[in-house]
Every structure is written in C-alpha cells, then in structure tokens.
PDB file of C-alpha atoms in Angstrom:
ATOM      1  CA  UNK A  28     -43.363  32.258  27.176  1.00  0.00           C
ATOM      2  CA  UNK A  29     -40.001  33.994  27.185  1.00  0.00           C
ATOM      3  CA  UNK A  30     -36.589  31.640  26.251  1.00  0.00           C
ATOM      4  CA  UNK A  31     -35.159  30.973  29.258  1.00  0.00           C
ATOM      5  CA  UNK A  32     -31.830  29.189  29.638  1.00  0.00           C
ATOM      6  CA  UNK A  33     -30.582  27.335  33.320  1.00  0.00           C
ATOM      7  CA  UNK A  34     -27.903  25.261  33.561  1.00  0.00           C
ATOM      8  CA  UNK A  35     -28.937  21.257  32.703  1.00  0.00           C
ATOM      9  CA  UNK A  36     -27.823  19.028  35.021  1.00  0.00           C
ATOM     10  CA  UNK A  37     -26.602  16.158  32.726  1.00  0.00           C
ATOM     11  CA  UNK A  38     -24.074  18.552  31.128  1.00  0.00           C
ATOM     12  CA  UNK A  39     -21.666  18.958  34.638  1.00  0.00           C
ATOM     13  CA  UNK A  40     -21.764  14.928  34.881  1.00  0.00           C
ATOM     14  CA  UNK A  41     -18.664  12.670  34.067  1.00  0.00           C
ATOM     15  CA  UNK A  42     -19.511  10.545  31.003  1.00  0.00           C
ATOM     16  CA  UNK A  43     -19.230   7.369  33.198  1.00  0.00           C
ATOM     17  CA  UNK A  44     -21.227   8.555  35.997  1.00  0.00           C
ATOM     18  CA  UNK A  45     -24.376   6.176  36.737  1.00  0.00           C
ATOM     19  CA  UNK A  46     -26.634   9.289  36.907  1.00  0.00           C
ATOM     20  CA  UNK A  47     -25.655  10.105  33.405  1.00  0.00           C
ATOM     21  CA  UNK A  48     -25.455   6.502  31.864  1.00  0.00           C
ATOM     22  CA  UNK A  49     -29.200   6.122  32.962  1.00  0.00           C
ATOM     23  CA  UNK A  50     -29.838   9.954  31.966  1.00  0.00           C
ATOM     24  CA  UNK A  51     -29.331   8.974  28.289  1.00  0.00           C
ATOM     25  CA  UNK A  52     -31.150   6.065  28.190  1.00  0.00           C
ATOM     26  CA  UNK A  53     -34.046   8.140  29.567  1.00  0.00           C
ATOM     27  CA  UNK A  54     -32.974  10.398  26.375  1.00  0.00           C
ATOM     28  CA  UNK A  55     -33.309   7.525  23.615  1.00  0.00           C
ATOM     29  CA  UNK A  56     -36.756   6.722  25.167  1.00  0.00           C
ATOM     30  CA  UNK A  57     -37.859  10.233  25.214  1.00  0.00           C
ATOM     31  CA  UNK A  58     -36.664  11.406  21.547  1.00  0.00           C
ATOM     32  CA  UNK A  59     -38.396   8.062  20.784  1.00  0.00           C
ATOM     33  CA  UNK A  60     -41.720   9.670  22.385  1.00  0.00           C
ATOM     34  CA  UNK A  61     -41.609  13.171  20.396  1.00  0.00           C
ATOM     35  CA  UNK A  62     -40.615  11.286  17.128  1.00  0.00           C
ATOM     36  CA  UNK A  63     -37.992  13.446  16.489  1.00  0.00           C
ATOM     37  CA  UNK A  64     -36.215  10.676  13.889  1.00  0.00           C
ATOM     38  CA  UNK A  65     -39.585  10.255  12.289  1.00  0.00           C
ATOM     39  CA  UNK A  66     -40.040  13.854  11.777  1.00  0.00           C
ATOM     40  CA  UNK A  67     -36.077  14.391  10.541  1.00  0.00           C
ATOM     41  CA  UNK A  68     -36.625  11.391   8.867  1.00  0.00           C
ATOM     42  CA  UNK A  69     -39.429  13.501   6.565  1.00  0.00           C
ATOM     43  CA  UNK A  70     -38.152  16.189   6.583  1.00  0.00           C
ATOM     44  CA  UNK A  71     -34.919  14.907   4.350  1.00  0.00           C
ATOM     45  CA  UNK A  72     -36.451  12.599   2.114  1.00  0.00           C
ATOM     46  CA  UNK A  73     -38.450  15.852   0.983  1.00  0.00           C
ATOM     47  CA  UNK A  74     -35.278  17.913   1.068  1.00  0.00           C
ATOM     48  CA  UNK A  75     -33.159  15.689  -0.674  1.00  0.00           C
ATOM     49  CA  UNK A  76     -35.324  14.082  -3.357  1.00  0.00           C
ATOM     50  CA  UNK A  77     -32.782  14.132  -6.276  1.00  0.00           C
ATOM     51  CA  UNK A  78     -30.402  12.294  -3.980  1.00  0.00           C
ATOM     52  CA  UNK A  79     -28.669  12.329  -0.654  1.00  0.00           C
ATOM     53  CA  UNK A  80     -25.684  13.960   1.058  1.00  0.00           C
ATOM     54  CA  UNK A  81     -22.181  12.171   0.745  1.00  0.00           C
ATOM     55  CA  UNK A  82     -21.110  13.455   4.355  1.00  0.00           C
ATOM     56  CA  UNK A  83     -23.409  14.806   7.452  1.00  0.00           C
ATOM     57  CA  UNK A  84     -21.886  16.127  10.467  1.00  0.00           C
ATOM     58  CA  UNK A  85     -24.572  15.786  13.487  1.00  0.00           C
ATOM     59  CA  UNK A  86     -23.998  18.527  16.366  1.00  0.00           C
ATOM     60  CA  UNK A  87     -23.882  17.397  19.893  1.00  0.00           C
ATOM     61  CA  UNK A  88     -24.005  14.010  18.559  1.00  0.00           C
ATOM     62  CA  UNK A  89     -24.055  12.537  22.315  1.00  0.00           C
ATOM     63  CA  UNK A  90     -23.767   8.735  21.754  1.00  0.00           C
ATOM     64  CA  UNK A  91     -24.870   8.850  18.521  1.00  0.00           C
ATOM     65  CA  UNK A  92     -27.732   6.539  18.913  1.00  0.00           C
ATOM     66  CA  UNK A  93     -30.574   9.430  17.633  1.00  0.00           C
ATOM     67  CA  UNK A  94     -27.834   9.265  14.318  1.00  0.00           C
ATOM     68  CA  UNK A  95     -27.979   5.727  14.269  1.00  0.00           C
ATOM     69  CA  UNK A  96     -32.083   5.205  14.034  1.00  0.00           C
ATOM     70  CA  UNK A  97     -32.303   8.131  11.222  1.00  0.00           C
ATOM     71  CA  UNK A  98     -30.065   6.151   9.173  1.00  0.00           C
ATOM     72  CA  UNK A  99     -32.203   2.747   9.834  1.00  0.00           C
ATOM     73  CA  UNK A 100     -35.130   4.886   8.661  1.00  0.00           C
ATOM     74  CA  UNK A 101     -32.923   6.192   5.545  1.00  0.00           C
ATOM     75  CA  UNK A 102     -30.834   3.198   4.618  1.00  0.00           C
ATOM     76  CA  UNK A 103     -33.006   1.923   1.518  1.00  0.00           C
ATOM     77  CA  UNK A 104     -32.747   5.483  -0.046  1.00  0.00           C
ATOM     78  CA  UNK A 105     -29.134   6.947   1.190  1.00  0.00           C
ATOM     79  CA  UNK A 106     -25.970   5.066   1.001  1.00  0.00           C
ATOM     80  CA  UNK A 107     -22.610   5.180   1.905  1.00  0.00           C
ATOM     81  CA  UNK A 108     -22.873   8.124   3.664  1.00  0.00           C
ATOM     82  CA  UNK A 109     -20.505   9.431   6.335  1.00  0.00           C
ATOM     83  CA  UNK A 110     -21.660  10.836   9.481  1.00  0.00           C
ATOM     84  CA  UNK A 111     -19.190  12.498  11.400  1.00  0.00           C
ATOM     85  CA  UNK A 112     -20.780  12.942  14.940  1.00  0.00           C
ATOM     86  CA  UNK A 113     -19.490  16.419  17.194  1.00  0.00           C
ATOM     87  CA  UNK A 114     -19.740  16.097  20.658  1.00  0.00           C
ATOM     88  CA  UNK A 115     -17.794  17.448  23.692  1.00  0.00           C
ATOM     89  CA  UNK A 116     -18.077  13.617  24.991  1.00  0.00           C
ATOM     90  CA  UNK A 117     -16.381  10.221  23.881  1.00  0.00           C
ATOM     91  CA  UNK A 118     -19.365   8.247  24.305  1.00  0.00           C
ATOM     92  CA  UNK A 119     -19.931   6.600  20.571  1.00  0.00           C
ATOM     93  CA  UNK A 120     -19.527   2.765  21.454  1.00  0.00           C
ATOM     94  CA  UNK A 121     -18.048   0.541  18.867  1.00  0.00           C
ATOM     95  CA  UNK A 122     -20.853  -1.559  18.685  1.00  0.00           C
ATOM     96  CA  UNK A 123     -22.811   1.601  17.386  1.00  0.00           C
ATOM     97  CA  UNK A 124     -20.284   1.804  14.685  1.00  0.00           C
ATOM     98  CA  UNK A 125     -20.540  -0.863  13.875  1.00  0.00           C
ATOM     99  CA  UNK A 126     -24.621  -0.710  13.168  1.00  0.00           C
ATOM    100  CA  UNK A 127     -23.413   2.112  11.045  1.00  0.00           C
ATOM    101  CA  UNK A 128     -21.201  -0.188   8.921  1.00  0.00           C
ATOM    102  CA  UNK A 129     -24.360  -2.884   8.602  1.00  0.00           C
ATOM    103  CA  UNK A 130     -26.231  -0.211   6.557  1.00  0.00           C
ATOM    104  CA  UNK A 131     -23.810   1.096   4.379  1.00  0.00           C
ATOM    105  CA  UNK A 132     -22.805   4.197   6.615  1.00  0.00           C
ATOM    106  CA  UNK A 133     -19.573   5.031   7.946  1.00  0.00           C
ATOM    107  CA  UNK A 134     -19.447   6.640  11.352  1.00  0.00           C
ATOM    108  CA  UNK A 135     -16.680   8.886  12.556  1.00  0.00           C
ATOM    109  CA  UNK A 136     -17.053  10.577  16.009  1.00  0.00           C
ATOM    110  CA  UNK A 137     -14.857  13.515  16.612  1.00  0.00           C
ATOM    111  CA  UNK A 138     -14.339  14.982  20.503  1.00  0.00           C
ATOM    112  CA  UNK A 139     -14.386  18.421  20.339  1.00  0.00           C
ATOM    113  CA  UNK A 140     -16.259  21.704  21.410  1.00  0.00           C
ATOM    114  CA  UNK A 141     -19.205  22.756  18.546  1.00  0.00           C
ATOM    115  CA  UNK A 142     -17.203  25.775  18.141  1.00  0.00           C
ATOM    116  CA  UNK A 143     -14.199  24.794  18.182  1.00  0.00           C
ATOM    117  CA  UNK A 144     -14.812  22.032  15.528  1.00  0.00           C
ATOM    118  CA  UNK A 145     -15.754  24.836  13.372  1.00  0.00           C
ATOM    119  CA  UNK A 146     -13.029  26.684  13.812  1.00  0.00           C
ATOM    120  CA  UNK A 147     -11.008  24.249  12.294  1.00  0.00           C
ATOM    121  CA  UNK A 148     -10.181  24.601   8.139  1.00  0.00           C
ATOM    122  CA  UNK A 149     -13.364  22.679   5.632  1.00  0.00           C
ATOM    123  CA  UNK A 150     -11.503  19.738   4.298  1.00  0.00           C
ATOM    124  CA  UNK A 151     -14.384  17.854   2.759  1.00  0.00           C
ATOM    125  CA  UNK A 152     -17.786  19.075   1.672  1.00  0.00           C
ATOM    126  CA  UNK A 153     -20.711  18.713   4.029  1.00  0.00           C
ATOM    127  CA  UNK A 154     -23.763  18.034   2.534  1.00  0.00           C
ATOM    128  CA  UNK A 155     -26.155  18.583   5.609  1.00  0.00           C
ATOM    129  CA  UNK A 156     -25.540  19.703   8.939  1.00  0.00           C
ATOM    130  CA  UNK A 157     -28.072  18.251  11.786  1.00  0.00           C
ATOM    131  CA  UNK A 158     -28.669  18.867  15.192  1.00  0.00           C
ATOM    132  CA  UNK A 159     -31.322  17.164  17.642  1.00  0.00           C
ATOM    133  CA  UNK A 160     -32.008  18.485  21.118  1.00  0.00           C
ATOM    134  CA  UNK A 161     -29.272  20.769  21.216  1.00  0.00           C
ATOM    135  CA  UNK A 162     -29.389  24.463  19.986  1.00  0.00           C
ATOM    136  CA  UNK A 163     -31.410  25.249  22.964  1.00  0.00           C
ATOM    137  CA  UNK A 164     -28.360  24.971  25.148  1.00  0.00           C
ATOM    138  CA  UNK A 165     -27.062  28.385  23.231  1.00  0.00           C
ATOM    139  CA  UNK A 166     -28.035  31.675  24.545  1.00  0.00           C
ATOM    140  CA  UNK A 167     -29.086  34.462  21.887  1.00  0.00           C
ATOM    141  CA  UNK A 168     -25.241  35.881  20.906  1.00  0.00           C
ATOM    142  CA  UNK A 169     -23.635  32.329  20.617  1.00  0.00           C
ATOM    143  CA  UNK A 170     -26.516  30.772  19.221  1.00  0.00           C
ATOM    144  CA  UNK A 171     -26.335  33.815  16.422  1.00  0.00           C
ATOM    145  CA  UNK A 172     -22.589  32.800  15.801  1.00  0.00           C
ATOM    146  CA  UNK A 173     -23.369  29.272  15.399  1.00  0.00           C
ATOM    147  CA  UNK A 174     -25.914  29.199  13.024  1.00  0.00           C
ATOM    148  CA  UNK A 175     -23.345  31.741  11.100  1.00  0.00           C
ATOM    149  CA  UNK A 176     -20.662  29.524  11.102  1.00  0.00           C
ATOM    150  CA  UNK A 177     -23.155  26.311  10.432  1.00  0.00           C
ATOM    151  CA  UNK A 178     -25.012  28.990   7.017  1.00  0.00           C
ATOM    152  CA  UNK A 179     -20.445  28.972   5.755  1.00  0.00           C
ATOM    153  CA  UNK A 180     -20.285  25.358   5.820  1.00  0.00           C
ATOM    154  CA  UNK A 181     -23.260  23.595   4.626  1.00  0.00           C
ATOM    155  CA  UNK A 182     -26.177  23.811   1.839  1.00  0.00           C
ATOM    156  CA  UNK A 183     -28.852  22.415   4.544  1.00  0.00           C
ATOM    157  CA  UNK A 184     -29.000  22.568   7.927  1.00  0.00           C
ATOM    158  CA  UNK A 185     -31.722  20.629   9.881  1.00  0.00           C
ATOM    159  CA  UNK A 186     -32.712  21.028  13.752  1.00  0.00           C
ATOM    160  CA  UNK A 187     -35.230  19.115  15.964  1.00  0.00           C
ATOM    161  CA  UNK A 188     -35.872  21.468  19.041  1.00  0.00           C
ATOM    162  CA  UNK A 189     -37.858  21.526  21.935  1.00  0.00           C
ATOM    163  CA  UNK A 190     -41.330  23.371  21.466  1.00  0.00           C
ATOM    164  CA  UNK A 191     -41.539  25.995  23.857  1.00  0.00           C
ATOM    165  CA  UNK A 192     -45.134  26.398  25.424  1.00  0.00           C
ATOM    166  CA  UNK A 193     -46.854  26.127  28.834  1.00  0.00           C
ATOM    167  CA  UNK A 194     -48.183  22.875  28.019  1.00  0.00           C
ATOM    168  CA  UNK A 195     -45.198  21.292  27.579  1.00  0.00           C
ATOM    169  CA  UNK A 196     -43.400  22.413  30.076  1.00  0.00           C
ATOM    170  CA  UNK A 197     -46.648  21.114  32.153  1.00  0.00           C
ATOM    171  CA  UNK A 198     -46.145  17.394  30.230  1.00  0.00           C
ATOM    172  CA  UNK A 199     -41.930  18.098  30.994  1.00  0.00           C
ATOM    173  CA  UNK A 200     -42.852  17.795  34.816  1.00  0.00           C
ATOM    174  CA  UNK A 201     -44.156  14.776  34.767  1.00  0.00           C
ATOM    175  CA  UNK A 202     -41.797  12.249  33.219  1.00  0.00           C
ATOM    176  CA  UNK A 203     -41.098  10.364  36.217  1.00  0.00           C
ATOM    177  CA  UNK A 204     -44.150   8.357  36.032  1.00  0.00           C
ATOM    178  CA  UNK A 205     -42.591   6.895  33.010  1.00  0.00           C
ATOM    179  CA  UNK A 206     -39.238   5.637  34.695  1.00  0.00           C
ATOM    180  CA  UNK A 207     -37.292   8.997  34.256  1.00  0.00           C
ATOM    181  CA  UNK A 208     -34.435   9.963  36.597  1.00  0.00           C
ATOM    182  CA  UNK A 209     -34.201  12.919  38.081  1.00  0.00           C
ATOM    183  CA  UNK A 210     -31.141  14.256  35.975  1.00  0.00           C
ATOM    184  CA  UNK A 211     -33.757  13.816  33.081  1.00  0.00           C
ATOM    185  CA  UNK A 212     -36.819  15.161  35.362  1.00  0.00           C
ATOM    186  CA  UNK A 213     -35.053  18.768  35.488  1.00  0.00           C
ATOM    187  CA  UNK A 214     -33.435  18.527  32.660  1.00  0.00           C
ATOM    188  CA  UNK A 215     -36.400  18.144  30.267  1.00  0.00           C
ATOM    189  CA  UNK A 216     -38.513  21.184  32.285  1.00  0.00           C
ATOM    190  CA  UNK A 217     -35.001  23.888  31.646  1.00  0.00           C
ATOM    191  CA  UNK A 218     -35.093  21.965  28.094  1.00  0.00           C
ATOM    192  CA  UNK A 219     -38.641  23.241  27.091  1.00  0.00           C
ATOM    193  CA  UNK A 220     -38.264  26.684  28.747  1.00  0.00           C
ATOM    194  CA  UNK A 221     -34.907  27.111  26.621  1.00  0.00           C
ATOM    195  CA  UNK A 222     -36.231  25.559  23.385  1.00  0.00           C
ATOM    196  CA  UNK A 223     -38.297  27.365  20.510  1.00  0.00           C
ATOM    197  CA  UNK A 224     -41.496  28.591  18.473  1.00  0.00           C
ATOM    198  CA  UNK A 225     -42.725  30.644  16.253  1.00  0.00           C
ATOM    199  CA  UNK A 226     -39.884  31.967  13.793  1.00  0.00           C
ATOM    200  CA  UNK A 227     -37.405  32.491  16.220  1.00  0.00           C
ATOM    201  CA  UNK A 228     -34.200  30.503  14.640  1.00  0.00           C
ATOM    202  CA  UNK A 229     -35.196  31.956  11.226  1.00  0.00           C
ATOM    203  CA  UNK A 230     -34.825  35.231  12.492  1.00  0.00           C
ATOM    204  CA  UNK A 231     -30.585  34.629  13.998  1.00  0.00           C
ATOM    205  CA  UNK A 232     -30.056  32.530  10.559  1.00  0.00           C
ATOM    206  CA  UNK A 233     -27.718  35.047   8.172  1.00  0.00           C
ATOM    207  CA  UNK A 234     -29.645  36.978   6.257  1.00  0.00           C
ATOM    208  CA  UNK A 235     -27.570  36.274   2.950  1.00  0.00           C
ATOM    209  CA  UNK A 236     -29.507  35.768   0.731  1.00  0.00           C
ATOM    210  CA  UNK A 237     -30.110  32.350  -1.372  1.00  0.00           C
ATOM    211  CA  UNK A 238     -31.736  30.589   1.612  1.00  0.00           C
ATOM    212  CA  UNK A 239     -35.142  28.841   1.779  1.00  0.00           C
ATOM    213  CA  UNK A 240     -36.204  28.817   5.146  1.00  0.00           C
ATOM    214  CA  UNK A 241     -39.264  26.855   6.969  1.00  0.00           C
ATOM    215  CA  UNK A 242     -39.549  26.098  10.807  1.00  0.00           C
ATOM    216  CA  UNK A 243     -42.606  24.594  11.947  1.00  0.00           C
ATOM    217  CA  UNK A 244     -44.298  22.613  14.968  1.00  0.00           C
ATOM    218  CA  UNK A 245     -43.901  18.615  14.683  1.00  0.00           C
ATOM    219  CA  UNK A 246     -46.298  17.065  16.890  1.00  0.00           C
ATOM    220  CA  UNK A 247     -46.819  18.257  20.202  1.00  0.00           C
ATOM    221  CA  UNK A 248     -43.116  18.654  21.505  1.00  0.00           C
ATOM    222  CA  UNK A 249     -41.046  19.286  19.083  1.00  0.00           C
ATOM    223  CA  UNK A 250     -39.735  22.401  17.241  1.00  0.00           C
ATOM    224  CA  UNK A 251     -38.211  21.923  13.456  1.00  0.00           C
ATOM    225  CA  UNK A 252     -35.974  23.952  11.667  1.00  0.00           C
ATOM    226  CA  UNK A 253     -35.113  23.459   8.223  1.00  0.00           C
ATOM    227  CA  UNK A 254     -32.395  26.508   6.167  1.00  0.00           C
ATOM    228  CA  UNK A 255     -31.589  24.733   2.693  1.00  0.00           C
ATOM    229  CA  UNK A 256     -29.494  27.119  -0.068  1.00  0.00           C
ATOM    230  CA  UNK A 257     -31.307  26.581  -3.010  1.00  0.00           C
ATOM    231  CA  UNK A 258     -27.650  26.686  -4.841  1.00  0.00           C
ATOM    232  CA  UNK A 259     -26.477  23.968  -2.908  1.00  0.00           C
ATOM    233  CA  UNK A 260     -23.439  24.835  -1.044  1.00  0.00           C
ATOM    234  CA  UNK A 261     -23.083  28.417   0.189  1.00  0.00           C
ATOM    235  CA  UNK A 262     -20.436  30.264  -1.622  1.00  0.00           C
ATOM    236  CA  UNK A 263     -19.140  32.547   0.870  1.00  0.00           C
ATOM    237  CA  UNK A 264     -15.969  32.098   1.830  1.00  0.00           C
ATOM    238  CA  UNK A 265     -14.996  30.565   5.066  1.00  0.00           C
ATOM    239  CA  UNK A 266     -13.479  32.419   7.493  1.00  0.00           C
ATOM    240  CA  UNK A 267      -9.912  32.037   9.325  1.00  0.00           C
ATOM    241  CA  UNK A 268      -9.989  30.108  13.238  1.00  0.00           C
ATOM    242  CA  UNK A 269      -8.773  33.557  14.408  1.00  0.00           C
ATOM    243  CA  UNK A 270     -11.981  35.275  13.232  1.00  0.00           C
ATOM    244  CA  UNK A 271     -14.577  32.579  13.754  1.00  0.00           C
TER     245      UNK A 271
END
C-alpha cells in the first residue's frame, strides 16, 4: 500500500464541539485496543535501563490522557519526571494534572504548533521525545523536517504509529460496531492509509551518524519507532527560529 494522507476530520473541529469531545473518548478506547502504552511502555524500560529521563516532551499530546497511563505503567521505576505535553489544543484538564502529581510526575501542557514549539530556543534538556498517533498527519517534506528538528533536541525519540496494511485498513472500517462515532469511523480508515511499515521513518531520520535505529510491528495495528543516540544527547548544535 502506498502512504496516503486526507484530511482527518477531528482536526477542523472546535475543542468543545460534542463531535470531538466523544471523538476522543473513542481515541482513549481505541489506543487502549492496539496497546500502544503497553508497547511504549516496553519499549522504554529496555531503552532506559540505567535510569530514566528527567524531562519528556510528548508531541500532539491531545488531552494528555495516552501520557497519563504510560506514566501509571512507569511510576514504580521513573520519578519525578516532567512531561511537557505539545499540542495545537488546550484540552489537558486539571484533574489530569493532577493524576500526574499523585505519581510523582509533573505535567506542563504548552499550546503551540509542533513546529513552532521547536522553533523556539532549548532551555532545558530533553531526555526523550514521544509521539503516539501522530506523525502520520505529516506528509513526506514536513515529516523529514520534523524528525530533523526532533534528531537536534533529544537523545531518544519514540513513536507509536499506525501500521499501514490492507488488513487494517479492512479492521479501520469497522469500528462502529464497537460504539465509535463517525468522526472516529473516517478518521481511523485516512489514519491507517497515512500511517507506516517497513523502514520507512528510519529512512527520513538524519543520517548523522551516532544513532541506533529499530522500527518494528507491535501487534497487529501498530507501527513503532525507536532512534536512541548511543552518546546520549546529540551534539549538534541547534539551529536559529529563522532557519528551523
């Protein structure tokens, strides 16, 4: 199958609008379904043995809920850690902050563009970069300018994708036998015919060297991408807003 990006419909809706409220419920439910905390979950317990990251920024954080159940999962091992949750929309509820603060984590949603938020100076280090169900929304060049600017500010960078083959886009047209709305109904089919496979995001990651890359299947709908510098934090420098 060929990556095919259409516009999702969730993304034109007001944050308040009942189509969209219900839209990310149907969201929590479905990244509960593809265990996509579960399988991040792994993924940085093996990446982070010696210890875990002091700050993680999560792209496209939405209402940070997905953020919230990997640090349930992580709590025992990682603590006091900041996540700073990106996302074009104010939707982080004080309530989920406060879950944060009940496990040792500090929460700390910014509004702002992806891009934009990296245009602006590093002030603190960030030990790990994650994004869930949201790369797939880039086309080719401004995916290719994300991970760049993502490779200049972090030593790890972690993704949870949709997998990208016929059968799931044949399982995508059928969630509204389990509740779904129809906001998530087409949005899950353009999801899986934008998302990944094979060794597609390892191939737009810089090619700079000092990176240890894996991307792999995890179960039967998701796509993972893992790009860890095995010196820690990259050493190039970062760029000005002007040029990035």
């Amino acid at each position: 199958m060929d990556r095919r990006i259409e516009p999702e419909w969730l993304d034109a809706l007001p944050a308040d609008d009942p189509r969209a409220i219900r839209s990310r419920r149907d969201l929590r439910r479905l990244n509960a379904l593809m265990g996509n905390v579960g399988a991040m979950a792994s993924t940085l317990l093996i990446t982070f043995s010696h210890g875990s990251p002091k700050r993680i920024v999560d792209l496209g954080a939405g209402d940070g809920t997905m953020m919230l159940g990997l640090a349930r999962r992580l709590a025992r091992r990682w603590r006091h850690v900041e996540a700073v949750l990106v996302d074009r929309q104010a939707i982080v509820r004080q309530e989920t902050q406060r879950q944060f603060e009940a496990l040792s984590w500090s929460a700390k949603p910014v509004t702002a563009d992806i891009l934009d938020w990296f245009a602006q100076p590093a002030r603190d280090p960030v030990g790990l970069i994650t994004a869930n169900l949201f790369l797939h929304h880039f086309s080719g060049p401004a995916l290719l300018r994300l991970l760049r600017l993502a490779a200049e500010r972090t030593g790890c960078f972690v993704a949870c994708e949709p997998r990208r083959y016929p059968a799931a886009v044949r399982a995508s047209r059928w969630l509204w036998l389990i509740g779904c709305g129809r906001v998530t109904c087409h949005d899950a089919v353009a999801s899986v015919r934008a998302g990944f496979n094979g060794t597609e995001l390892s191939a737009l990651w810089p090619p700079a060297g000092g990176w240890q890359l894996q991307e792999k299947p995890a179960g039967l709908f998701t796509h993972c991408f893992v790009a860890r510098h095995l010196g820690g934090q990259p050493t190039s420098p970062q760029k000005d807003g002007a040029d990035i």
